Amino acid sequence: MLSYLPLHQEAPVRGEFQSYKPQEQWLLIDFQVDNNLAMELKDLLRKDIAGFLVKGDVAGLSQPK
């Protein structure tokens, strides 16, 4: 699975490609375009902040999980 996030002037748009390699050649099995990234980023940030408040770990907020 590949996910691309080109930054356009109006808004970022994510394209996700799912592929499968049954033998020697890759086959594209799904492609989706998503332009609702603002809500998703807000949800991720809220979850990170909630985890930070529960853990009480200042360094845990900025470190990847």
PDB file of N, CA, C and O in Angstrom:
ATOM      1  N   MET A   1       0.852  -1.166   0.000  1.00  0.00           N
ATOM      2  CA  MET A   1       0.000   0.000   0.000  1.00  0.00           C
ATOM      3  C   MET A   1       0.895   1.225   0.000  1.00  0.00           C
ATOM      4  O   MET A   1       1.833   1.332   0.785  1.00  0.00           O
ATOM      5  N   LEU A   2       0.590   2.144  -0.895  1.00  0.00           N
ATOM      6  CA  LEU A   2       1.307   3.415  -0.969  1.00  0.00           C
ATOM      7  C   LEU A   2       0.305   4.534  -0.745  1.00  0.00           C
ATOM      8  O   LEU A   2      -0.819   4.491  -1.234  1.00  0.00           O
ATOM      9  N   SER A   3       0.737   5.553  -0.027  1.00  0.00           N
ATOM     10  CA  SER A   3      -0.114   6.699   0.233  1.00  0.00           C
ATOM     11  C   SER A   3       0.661   7.957  -0.139  1.00  0.00           C
ATOM     12  O   SER A   3       1.782   8.164   0.347  1.00  0.00           O
ATOM     13  N   TYR A   4       0.082   8.764  -1.019  1.00  0.00           N
ATOM     14  CA  TYR A   4       0.714  10.006  -1.461  1.00  0.00           C
ATOM     15  C   TYR A   4      -0.120  11.187  -1.004  1.00  0.00           C
ATOM     16  O   TYR A   4      -1.353  11.135  -1.025  1.00  0.00           O
ATOM     17  N   LEU A   5       0.561  12.257  -0.610  1.00  0.00           N
ATOM     18  CA  LEU A   5      -0.117  13.456  -0.140  1.00  0.00           C
ATOM     19  C   LEU A   5       0.432  14.675  -0.881  1.00  0.00           C
ATOM     20  O   LEU A   5       1.282  15.395  -0.379  1.00  0.00           O
ATOM     21  N   PRO A   6      -0.030  14.901  -2.125  1.00  0.00           N
ATOM     22  CA  PRO A   6       0.402  16.103  -2.841  1.00  0.00           C
ATOM     23  C   PRO A   6      -0.251  17.343  -2.221  1.00  0.00           C
ATOM     24  O   PRO A   6      -1.419  17.304  -1.828  1.00  0.00           O
ATOM     25  N   LEU A   7       0.507  18.385  -2.100  1.00  0.00           N
ATOM     26  CA  LEU A   7      -0.004  19.606  -1.493  1.00  0.00           C
ATOM     27  C   LEU A   7      -0.421  20.587  -2.589  1.00  0.00           C
ATOM     28  O   LEU A   7       0.413  21.203  -3.232  1.00  0.00           O
ATOM     29  N   HIS A   8      -1.717  20.714  -2.797  1.00  0.00           N
ATOM     30  CA  HIS A   8      -2.260  21.628  -3.787  1.00  0.00           C
ATOM     31  C   HIS A   8      -2.551  22.969  -3.119  1.00  0.00           C
ATOM     32  O   HIS A   8      -2.599  23.077  -1.901  1.00  0.00           O
ATOM     33  N   GLN A   9      -2.769  23.997  -3.904  1.00  0.00           N
ATOM     34  CA  GLN A   9      -3.050  25.327  -3.357  1.00  0.00           C
ATOM     35  C   GLN A   9      -4.348  25.337  -2.551  1.00  0.00           C
ATOM     36  O   GLN A   9      -4.422  25.972  -1.506  1.00  0.00           O
ATOM     37  N   GLU A  10      -5.357  24.630  -3.014  1.00  0.00           N
ATOM     38  CA  GLU A  10      -6.657  24.647  -2.335  1.00  0.00           C
ATOM     39  C   GLU A  10      -6.633  23.822  -1.046  1.00  0.00           C
ATOM     40  O   GLU A  10      -7.139  24.251  -0.024  1.00  0.00           O
ATOM     41  N   ALA A  11      -6.084  22.625  -1.101  1.00  0.00           N
ATOM     42  CA  ALA A  11      -6.048  21.733   0.058  1.00  0.00           C
ATOM     43  C   ALA A  11      -5.217  20.505  -0.287  1.00  0.00           C
ATOM     44  O   ALA A  11      -5.054  20.166  -1.455  1.00  0.00           O
ATOM     45  N   PRO A  12      -4.694  19.809   0.731  1.00  0.00           N
ATOM     46  CA  PRO A  12      -3.998  18.555   0.454  1.00  0.00           C
ATOM     47  C   PRO A  12      -5.006  17.478   0.052  1.00  0.00           C
ATOM     48  O   PRO A  12      -6.132  17.457   0.533  1.00  0.00           O
ATOM     49  N   VAL A  13      -4.590  16.600  -0.855  1.00  0.00           N
ATOM     50  CA  VAL A  13      -5.437  15.489  -1.298  1.00  0.00           C
ATOM     51  C   VAL A  13      -4.587  14.227  -1.243  1.00  0.00           C
ATOM     52  O   VAL A  13      -3.514  14.167  -1.838  1.00  0.00           O
ATOM     53  N   ARG A  14      -5.074  13.232  -0.533  1.00  0.00           N
ATOM     54  CA  ARG A  14      -4.316  11.990  -0.393  1.00  0.00           C
ATOM     55  C   ARG A  14      -4.797  10.975  -1.428  1.00  0.00           C
ATOM     56  O   ARG A  14      -5.994  10.804  -1.640  1.00  0.00           O
ATOM     57  N   GLY A  15      -3.845  10.321  -2.049  1.00  0.00           N
ATOM     58  CA  GLY A  15      -4.152   9.207  -2.948  1.00  0.00           C
ATOM     59  C   GLY A  15      -3.544   7.942  -2.373  1.00  0.00           C
ATOM     60  O   GLY A  15      -2.370   7.917  -2.028  1.00  0.00           O
ATOM     61  N   GLU A  16      -4.348   6.900  -2.232  1.00  0.00           N
ATOM     62  CA  GLU A  16      -3.865   5.632  -1.701  1.00  0.00           C
ATOM     63  C   GLU A  16      -3.964   4.556  -2.770  1.00  0.00           C
ATOM     64  O   GLU A  16      -5.014   4.383  -3.384  1.00  0.00           O
ATOM     65  N   PHE A  17      -2.869   3.859  -2.968  1.00  0.00           N
ATOM     66  CA  PHE A  17      -2.785   2.785  -3.960  1.00  0.00           C
ATOM     67  C   PHE A  17      -2.556   1.475  -3.222  1.00  0.00           C
ATOM     68  O   PHE A  17      -1.629   1.370  -2.429  1.00  0.00           O
ATOM     69  N   GLN A  18      -3.382   0.485  -3.509  1.00  0.00           N
ATOM     70  CA  GLN A  18      -3.174  -0.855  -2.960  1.00  0.00           C
ATOM     71  C   GLN A  18      -2.839  -1.772  -4.122  1.00  0.00           C
ATOM     72  O   GLN A  18      -3.560  -1.818  -5.117  1.00  0.00           O
ATOM     73  N   SER A  19      -1.737  -2.472  -3.972  1.00  0.00           N
ATOM     74  CA  SER A  19      -1.299  -3.354  -5.049  1.00  0.00           C
ATOM     75  C   SER A  19      -0.982  -4.737  -4.494  1.00  0.00           C
ATOM     76  O   SER A  19      -0.839  -4.935  -3.286  1.00  0.00           O
ATOM     77  N   TYR A  20      -0.865  -5.665  -5.393  1.00  0.00           N
ATOM     78  CA  TYR A  20      -0.659  -7.070  -5.061  1.00  0.00           C
ATOM     79  C   TYR A  20       0.268  -7.680  -6.096  1.00  0.00           C
ATOM     80  O   TYR A  20       0.149  -7.398  -7.283  1.00  0.00           O
ATOM     81  N   LYS A  21       1.213  -8.490  -5.657  1.00  0.00           N
ATOM     82  CA  LYS A  21       2.164  -9.126  -6.572  1.00  0.00           C
ATOM     83  C   LYS A  21       2.009 -10.636  -6.493  1.00  0.00           C
ATOM     84  O   LYS A  21       2.693 -11.314  -5.728  1.00  0.00           O
ATOM     85  N   PRO A  22       1.077 -11.210  -7.287  1.00  0.00           N
ATOM     86  CA  PRO A  22       0.855 -12.653  -7.217  1.00  0.00           C
ATOM     87  C   PRO A  22       2.016 -13.470  -7.797  1.00  0.00           C
ATOM     88  O   PRO A  22       2.255 -14.581  -7.353  1.00  0.00           O
ATOM     89  N   GLN A  23       2.719 -12.899  -8.798  1.00  0.00           N
ATOM     90  CA  GLN A  23       3.856 -13.623  -9.383  1.00  0.00           C
ATOM     91  C   GLN A  23       4.975 -12.628  -9.647  1.00  0.00           C
ATOM     92  O   GLN A  23       5.586 -12.154  -8.706  1.00  0.00           O
ATOM     93  N   GLU A  24       5.199 -12.272 -10.898  1.00  0.00           N
ATOM     94  CA  GLU A  24       6.306 -11.380 -11.230  1.00  0.00           C
ATOM     95  C   GLU A  24       5.883  -9.931 -11.416  1.00  0.00           C
ATOM     96  O   GLU A  24       6.725  -9.045 -11.427  1.00  0.00           O
ATOM     97  N   GLN A  25       4.621  -9.674 -11.590  1.00  0.00           N
ATOM     98  CA  GLN A  25       4.164  -8.328 -11.927  1.00  0.00           C
ATOM     99  C   GLN A  25       3.194  -7.803 -10.857  1.00  0.00           C
ATOM    100  O   GLN A  25       2.343  -8.524 -10.359  1.00  0.00           O
ATOM    101  N   TRP A  26       3.353  -6.516 -10.506  1.00  0.00           N
ATOM    102  CA  TRP A  26       2.447  -5.879  -9.550  1.00  0.00           C
ATOM    103  C   TRP A  26       1.124  -5.543 -10.233  1.00  0.00           C
ATOM    104  O   TRP A  26       1.101  -5.099 -11.378  1.00  0.00           O
ATOM    105  N   LEU A  27       0.020  -5.761  -9.526  1.00  0.00           N
ATOM    106  CA  LEU A  27      -1.316  -5.434 -10.020  1.00  0.00           C
ATOM    107  C   LEU A  27      -1.942  -4.413  -9.085  1.00  0.00           C
ATOM    108  O   LEU A  27      -1.921  -4.587  -7.866  1.00  0.00           O
ATOM    109  N   LEU A  28      -2.503  -3.372  -9.654  1.00  0.00           N
ATOM    110  CA  LEU A  28      -3.222  -2.383  -8.859  1.00  0.00           C
ATOM    111  C   LEU A  28      -4.605  -2.948  -8.552  1.00  0.00           C
ATOM    112  O   LEU A  28      -5.368  -3.282  -9.452  1.00  0.00           O
ATOM    113  N   ILE A  29      -4.924  -3.094  -7.257  1.00  0.00           N
ATOM    114  CA  ILE A  29      -6.216  -3.677  -6.906  1.00  0.00           C
ATOM    115  C   ILE A  29      -7.188  -2.645  -6.338  1.00  0.00           C
ATOM    116  O   ILE A  29      -8.386  -2.893  -6.298  1.00  0.00           O
ATOM    117  N   ASP A  30      -6.676  -1.476  -5.913  1.00  0.00           N
ATOM    118  CA  ASP A  30      -7.575  -0.451  -5.392  1.00  0.00           C
ATOM    119  C   ASP A  30      -6.871   0.891  -5.412  1.00  0.00           C
ATOM    120  O   ASP A  30      -5.660   0.980  -5.220  1.00  0.00           O
ATOM    121  N   PHE A  31      -7.647   1.948  -5.656  1.00  0.00           N
ATOM    122  CA  PHE A  31      -7.137   3.317  -5.626  1.00  0.00           C
ATOM    123  C   PHE A  31      -8.228   4.193  -5.028  1.00  0.00           C
ATOM    124  O   PHE A  31      -9.387   4.098  -5.433  1.00  0.00           O
ATOM    125  N   GLN A  32      -7.860   5.002  -4.043  1.00  0.00           N
ATOM    126  CA  GLN A  32      -8.825   5.895  -3.414  1.00  0.00           C
ATOM    127  C   GLN A  32      -8.237   7.283  -3.287  1.00  0.00           C
ATOM    128  O   GLN A  32      -7.040   7.450  -3.069  1.00  0.00           O
ATOM    129  N   VAL A  33      -9.100   8.282  -3.405  1.00  0.00           N
ATOM    130  CA  VAL A  33      -8.725   9.677  -3.203  1.00  0.00           C
ATOM    131  C   VAL A  33      -9.479  10.184  -1.989  1.00  0.00           C
ATOM    132  O   VAL A  33     -10.671   9.936  -1.844  1.00  0.00           O
ATOM    133  N   ASP A  34      -8.764  10.872  -1.110  1.00  0.00           N
ATOM    134  CA  ASP A  34      -9.353  11.343   0.134  1.00  0.00           C
ATOM    135  C   ASP A  34      -8.980  12.812   0.327  1.00  0.00           C
ATOM    136  O   ASP A  34      -7.805  13.164   0.341  1.00  0.00           O
ATOM    137  N   ASN A  35      -9.986  13.659   0.451  1.00  0.00           N
ATOM    138  CA  ASN A  35      -9.706  15.081   0.682  1.00  0.00           C
ATOM    139  C   ASN A  35     -10.224  15.547   2.038  1.00  0.00           C
ATOM    140  O   ASN A  35     -10.334  16.726   2.288  1.00  0.00           O
ATOM    141  N   ASN A  36     -10.543  14.620   2.932  1.00  0.00           N
ATOM    142  CA  ASN A  36     -11.046  14.964   4.260  1.00  0.00           C
ATOM    143  C   ASN A  36      -9.937  14.813   5.301  1.00  0.00           C
ATOM    144  O   ASN A  36     -10.145  14.258   6.369  1.00  0.00           O
ATOM    145  N   LEU A  37      -8.763  15.307   4.995  1.00  0.00           N
ATOM    146  CA  LEU A  37      -7.621  15.116   5.874  1.00  0.00           C
ATOM    147  C   LEU A  37      -7.672  15.988   7.120  1.00  0.00           C
ATOM    148  O   LEU A  37      -7.152  15.607   8.160  1.00  0.00           O
ATOM    149  N   ALA A  38      -8.300  17.143   7.037  1.00  0.00           N
ATOM    150  CA  ALA A  38      -8.349  18.036   8.191  1.00  0.00           C
ATOM    151  C   ALA A  38      -9.017  17.348   9.379  1.00  0.00           C
ATOM    152  O   ALA A  38      -8.506  17.383  10.502  1.00  0.00           O
ATOM    153  N   MET A  39     -10.133  16.682   9.161  1.00  0.00           N
ATOM    154  CA  MET A  39     -10.836  15.998  10.247  1.00  0.00           C
ATOM    155  C   MET A  39     -10.008  14.830  10.779  1.00  0.00           C
ATOM    156  O   MET A  39      -9.922  14.612  11.977  1.00  0.00           O
ATOM    157  N   GLU A  40      -9.374  14.095   9.881  1.00  0.00           N
ATOM    158  CA  GLU A  40      -8.561  12.958  10.313  1.00  0.00           C
ATOM    159  C   GLU A  40      -7.374  13.423  11.154  1.00  0.00           C
ATOM    160  O   GLU A  40      -7.050  12.820  12.178  1.00  0.00           O
ATOM    161  N   LEU A  41      -6.717  14.500  10.734  1.00  0.00           N
ATOM    162  CA  LEU A  41      -5.591  15.027  11.498  1.00  0.00           C
ATOM    163  C   LEU A  41      -6.037  15.530  12.871  1.00  0.00           C
ATOM    164  O   LEU A  41      -5.349  15.326  13.867  1.00  0.00           O
ATOM    165  N   LYS A  42      -7.204  16.154  12.948  1.00  0.00           N
ATOM    166  CA  LYS A  42      -7.736  16.603  14.238  1.00  0.00           C
ATOM    167  C   LYS A  42      -7.987  15.419  15.155  1.00  0.00           C
ATOM    168  O   LYS A  42      -7.658  15.451  16.341  1.00  0.00           O
ATOM    169  N   ASP A  43      -8.574  14.350  14.613  1.00  0.00           N
ATOM    170  CA  ASP A  43      -8.848  13.154  15.421  1.00  0.00           C
ATOM    171  C   ASP A  43      -7.551  12.529  15.940  1.00  0.00           C
ATOM    172  O   ASP A  43      -7.466  12.136  17.102  1.00  0.00           O
ATOM    173  N   LEU A  44      -6.537  12.431  15.075  1.00  0.00           N
ATOM    174  CA  LEU A  44      -5.257  11.865  15.502  1.00  0.00           C
ATOM    175  C   LEU A  44      -4.616  12.713  16.591  1.00  0.00           C
ATOM    176  O   LEU A  44      -4.082  12.194  17.571  1.00  0.00           O
ATOM    177  N   LEU A  45      -4.674  14.024  16.431  1.00  0.00           N
ATOM    178  CA  LEU A  45      -4.101  14.915  17.433  1.00  0.00           C
ATOM    179  C   LEU A  45      -4.849  14.789  18.751  1.00  0.00           C
ATOM    180  O   LEU A  45      -4.247  14.730  19.818  1.00  0.00           O
ATOM    181  N   ARG A  46      -6.161  14.709  18.693  1.00  0.00           N
ATOM    182  CA  ARG A  46      -6.951  14.553  19.924  1.00  0.00           C
ATOM    183  C   ARG A  46      -6.602  13.247  20.633  1.00  0.00           C
ATOM    184  O   ARG A  46      -6.494  13.206  21.855  1.00  0.00           O
ATOM    185  N   LYS A  47      -6.430  12.175  19.871  1.00  0.00           N
ATOM    186  CA  LYS A  47      -6.067  10.895  20.481  1.00  0.00           C
ATOM    187  C   LYS A  47      -4.685  10.974  21.110  1.00  0.00           C
ATOM    188  O   LYS A  47      -4.447  10.438  22.185  1.00  0.00           O
ATOM    189  N   ASP A  48      -3.750  11.655  20.433  1.00  0.00           N
ATOM    190  CA  ASP A  48      -2.401  11.799  20.959  1.00  0.00           C
ATOM    191  C   ASP A  48      -2.425  12.624  22.241  1.00  0.00           C
ATOM    192  O   ASP A  48      -1.781  12.288  23.224  1.00  0.00           O
ATOM    193  N   ILE A  49      -3.198  13.707  22.237  1.00  0.00           N
ATOM    194  CA  ILE A  49      -3.287  14.553  23.424  1.00  0.00           C
ATOM    195  C   ILE A  49      -3.955  13.791  24.565  1.00  0.00           C
ATOM    196  O   ILE A  49      -3.521  13.847  25.706  1.00  0.00           O
ATOM    197  N   ALA A  50      -5.007  13.043  24.263  1.00  0.00           N
ATOM    198  CA  ALA A  50      -5.685  12.259  25.292  1.00  0.00           C
ATOM    199  C   ALA A  50      -4.728  11.222  25.882  1.00  0.00           C
ATOM    200  O   ALA A  50      -4.690  11.022  27.089  1.00  0.00           O
ATOM    201  N   GLY A  51      -3.943  10.575  25.033  1.00  0.00           N
ATOM    202  CA  GLY A  51      -2.949   9.619  25.515  1.00  0.00           C
ATOM    203  C   GLY A  51      -1.896  10.296  26.369  1.00  0.00           C
ATOM    204  O   GLY A  51      -1.444   9.757  27.376  1.00  0.00           O
ATOM    205  N   PHE A  52      -1.510  11.506  25.987  1.00  0.00           N
ATOM    206  CA  PHE A  52      -0.535  12.280  26.747  1.00  0.00           C
ATOM    207  C   PHE A  52      -1.091  12.620  28.118  1.00  0.00           C
ATOM    208  O   PHE A  52      -0.417  12.481  29.122  1.00  0.00           O
ATOM    209  N   LEU A  53      -2.359  13.020  28.192  1.00  0.00           N
ATOM    210  CA  LEU A  53      -2.950  13.396  29.468  1.00  0.00           C
ATOM    211  C   LEU A  53      -3.093  12.189  30.385  1.00  0.00           C
ATOM    212  O   LEU A  53      -2.911  12.296  31.593  1.00  0.00           O
ATOM    213  N   VAL A  54      -3.360  11.018  29.796  1.00  0.00           N
ATOM    214  CA  VAL A  54      -3.491   9.813  30.609  1.00  0.00           C
ATOM    215  C   VAL A  54      -2.119   9.347  31.083  1.00  0.00           C
ATOM    216  O   VAL A  54      -1.919   9.020  32.241  1.00  0.00           O
ATOM    217  N   LYS A  55      -1.139   9.355  30.193  1.00  0.00           N
ATOM    218  CA  LYS A  55       0.203   8.873  30.531  1.00  0.00           C
ATOM    219  C   LYS A  55       0.949   9.857  31.409  1.00  0.00           C
ATOM    220  O   LYS A  55       1.774   9.455  32.220  1.00  0.00           O
ATOM    221  N   GLY A  56       0.746  11.163  31.177  1.00  0.00           N
ATOM    222  CA  GLY A  56       1.502  12.166  31.905  1.00  0.00           C
ATOM    223  C   GLY A  56       2.951  12.237  31.443  1.00  0.00           C
ATOM    224  O   GLY A  56       3.832  12.654  32.176  1.00  0.00           O
ATOM    225  N   ASP A  57       3.208  11.834  30.213  1.00  0.00           N
ATOM    226  CA  ASP A  57       4.564  11.785  29.669  1.00  0.00           C
ATOM    227  C   ASP A  57       4.734  12.899  28.653  1.00  0.00           C
ATOM    228  O   ASP A  57       4.193  12.840  27.557  1.00  0.00           O
ATOM    229  N   VAL A  58       5.480  13.932  28.981  1.00  0.00           N
ATOM    230  CA  VAL A  58       5.654  15.081  28.084  1.00  0.00           C
ATOM    231  C   VAL A  58       6.326  14.657  26.795  1.00  0.00           C
ATOM    232  O   VAL A  58       5.940  15.079  25.722  1.00  0.00           O
ATOM    233  N   ALA A  59       7.320  13.793  26.857  1.00  0.00           N
ATOM    234  CA  ALA A  59       8.030  13.366  25.645  1.00  0.00           C
ATOM    235  C   ALA A  59       7.139  12.501  24.762  1.00  0.00           C
ATOM    236  O   ALA A  59       7.330  12.443  23.564  1.00  0.00           O
ATOM    237  N   GLY A  60       6.135  11.827  25.314  1.00  0.00           N
ATOM    238  CA  GLY A  60       5.293  10.924  24.543  1.00  0.00           C
ATOM    239  C   GLY A  60       4.426  11.626  23.529  1.00  0.00           C
ATOM    240  O   GLY A  60       3.952  11.021  22.580  1.00  0.00           O
ATOM    241  N   LEU A  61       4.182  12.929  23.691  1.00  0.00           N
ATOM    242  CA  LEU A  61       3.315  13.656  22.779  1.00  0.00           C
ATOM    243  C   LEU A  61       3.952  13.812  21.405  1.00  0.00           C
ATOM    244  O   LEU A  61       3.292  13.726  20.398  1.00  0.00           O
ATOM    245  N   SER A  62       5.252  14.028  21.337  1.00  0.00           N
ATOM    246  CA  SER A  62       5.888  14.312  20.061  1.00  0.00           C
ATOM    247  C   SER A  62       6.602  13.105  19.464  1.00  0.00           C
ATOM    248  O   SER A  62       7.049  13.174  18.346  1.00  0.00           O
ATOM    249  N   GLN A  63       6.730  12.016  20.181  1.00  0.00           N
ATOM    250  CA  GLN A  63       7.433  10.856  19.654  1.00  0.00           C
ATOM    251  C   GLN A  63       6.494   9.970  18.845  1.00  0.00           C
ATOM    252  O   GLN A  63       5.349   9.797  19.232  1.00  0.00           O
ATOM    253  N   PRO A  64       6.975   9.423  17.726  1.00  0.00           N
ATOM    254  CA  PRO A  64       6.121   8.494  16.961  1.00  0.00           C
ATOM    255  C   PRO A  64       5.879   7.240  17.772  1.00  0.00           C
ATOM    256  O   PRO A  64       6.713   6.824  18.573  1.00  0.00           O
ATOM    257  N   LYS A  65       4.725   6.639  17.534  1.00  0.00           N
ATOM    258  CA  LYS A  65       4.361   5.421  18.266  1.00  0.00           C
ATOM    259  C   LYS A  65       4.707   4.189  17.483  1.00  0.00           C
ATOM    260  O   LYS A  65       4.775   4.153  16.335  1.00  0.00           O
TER     261      LYS A  65
END
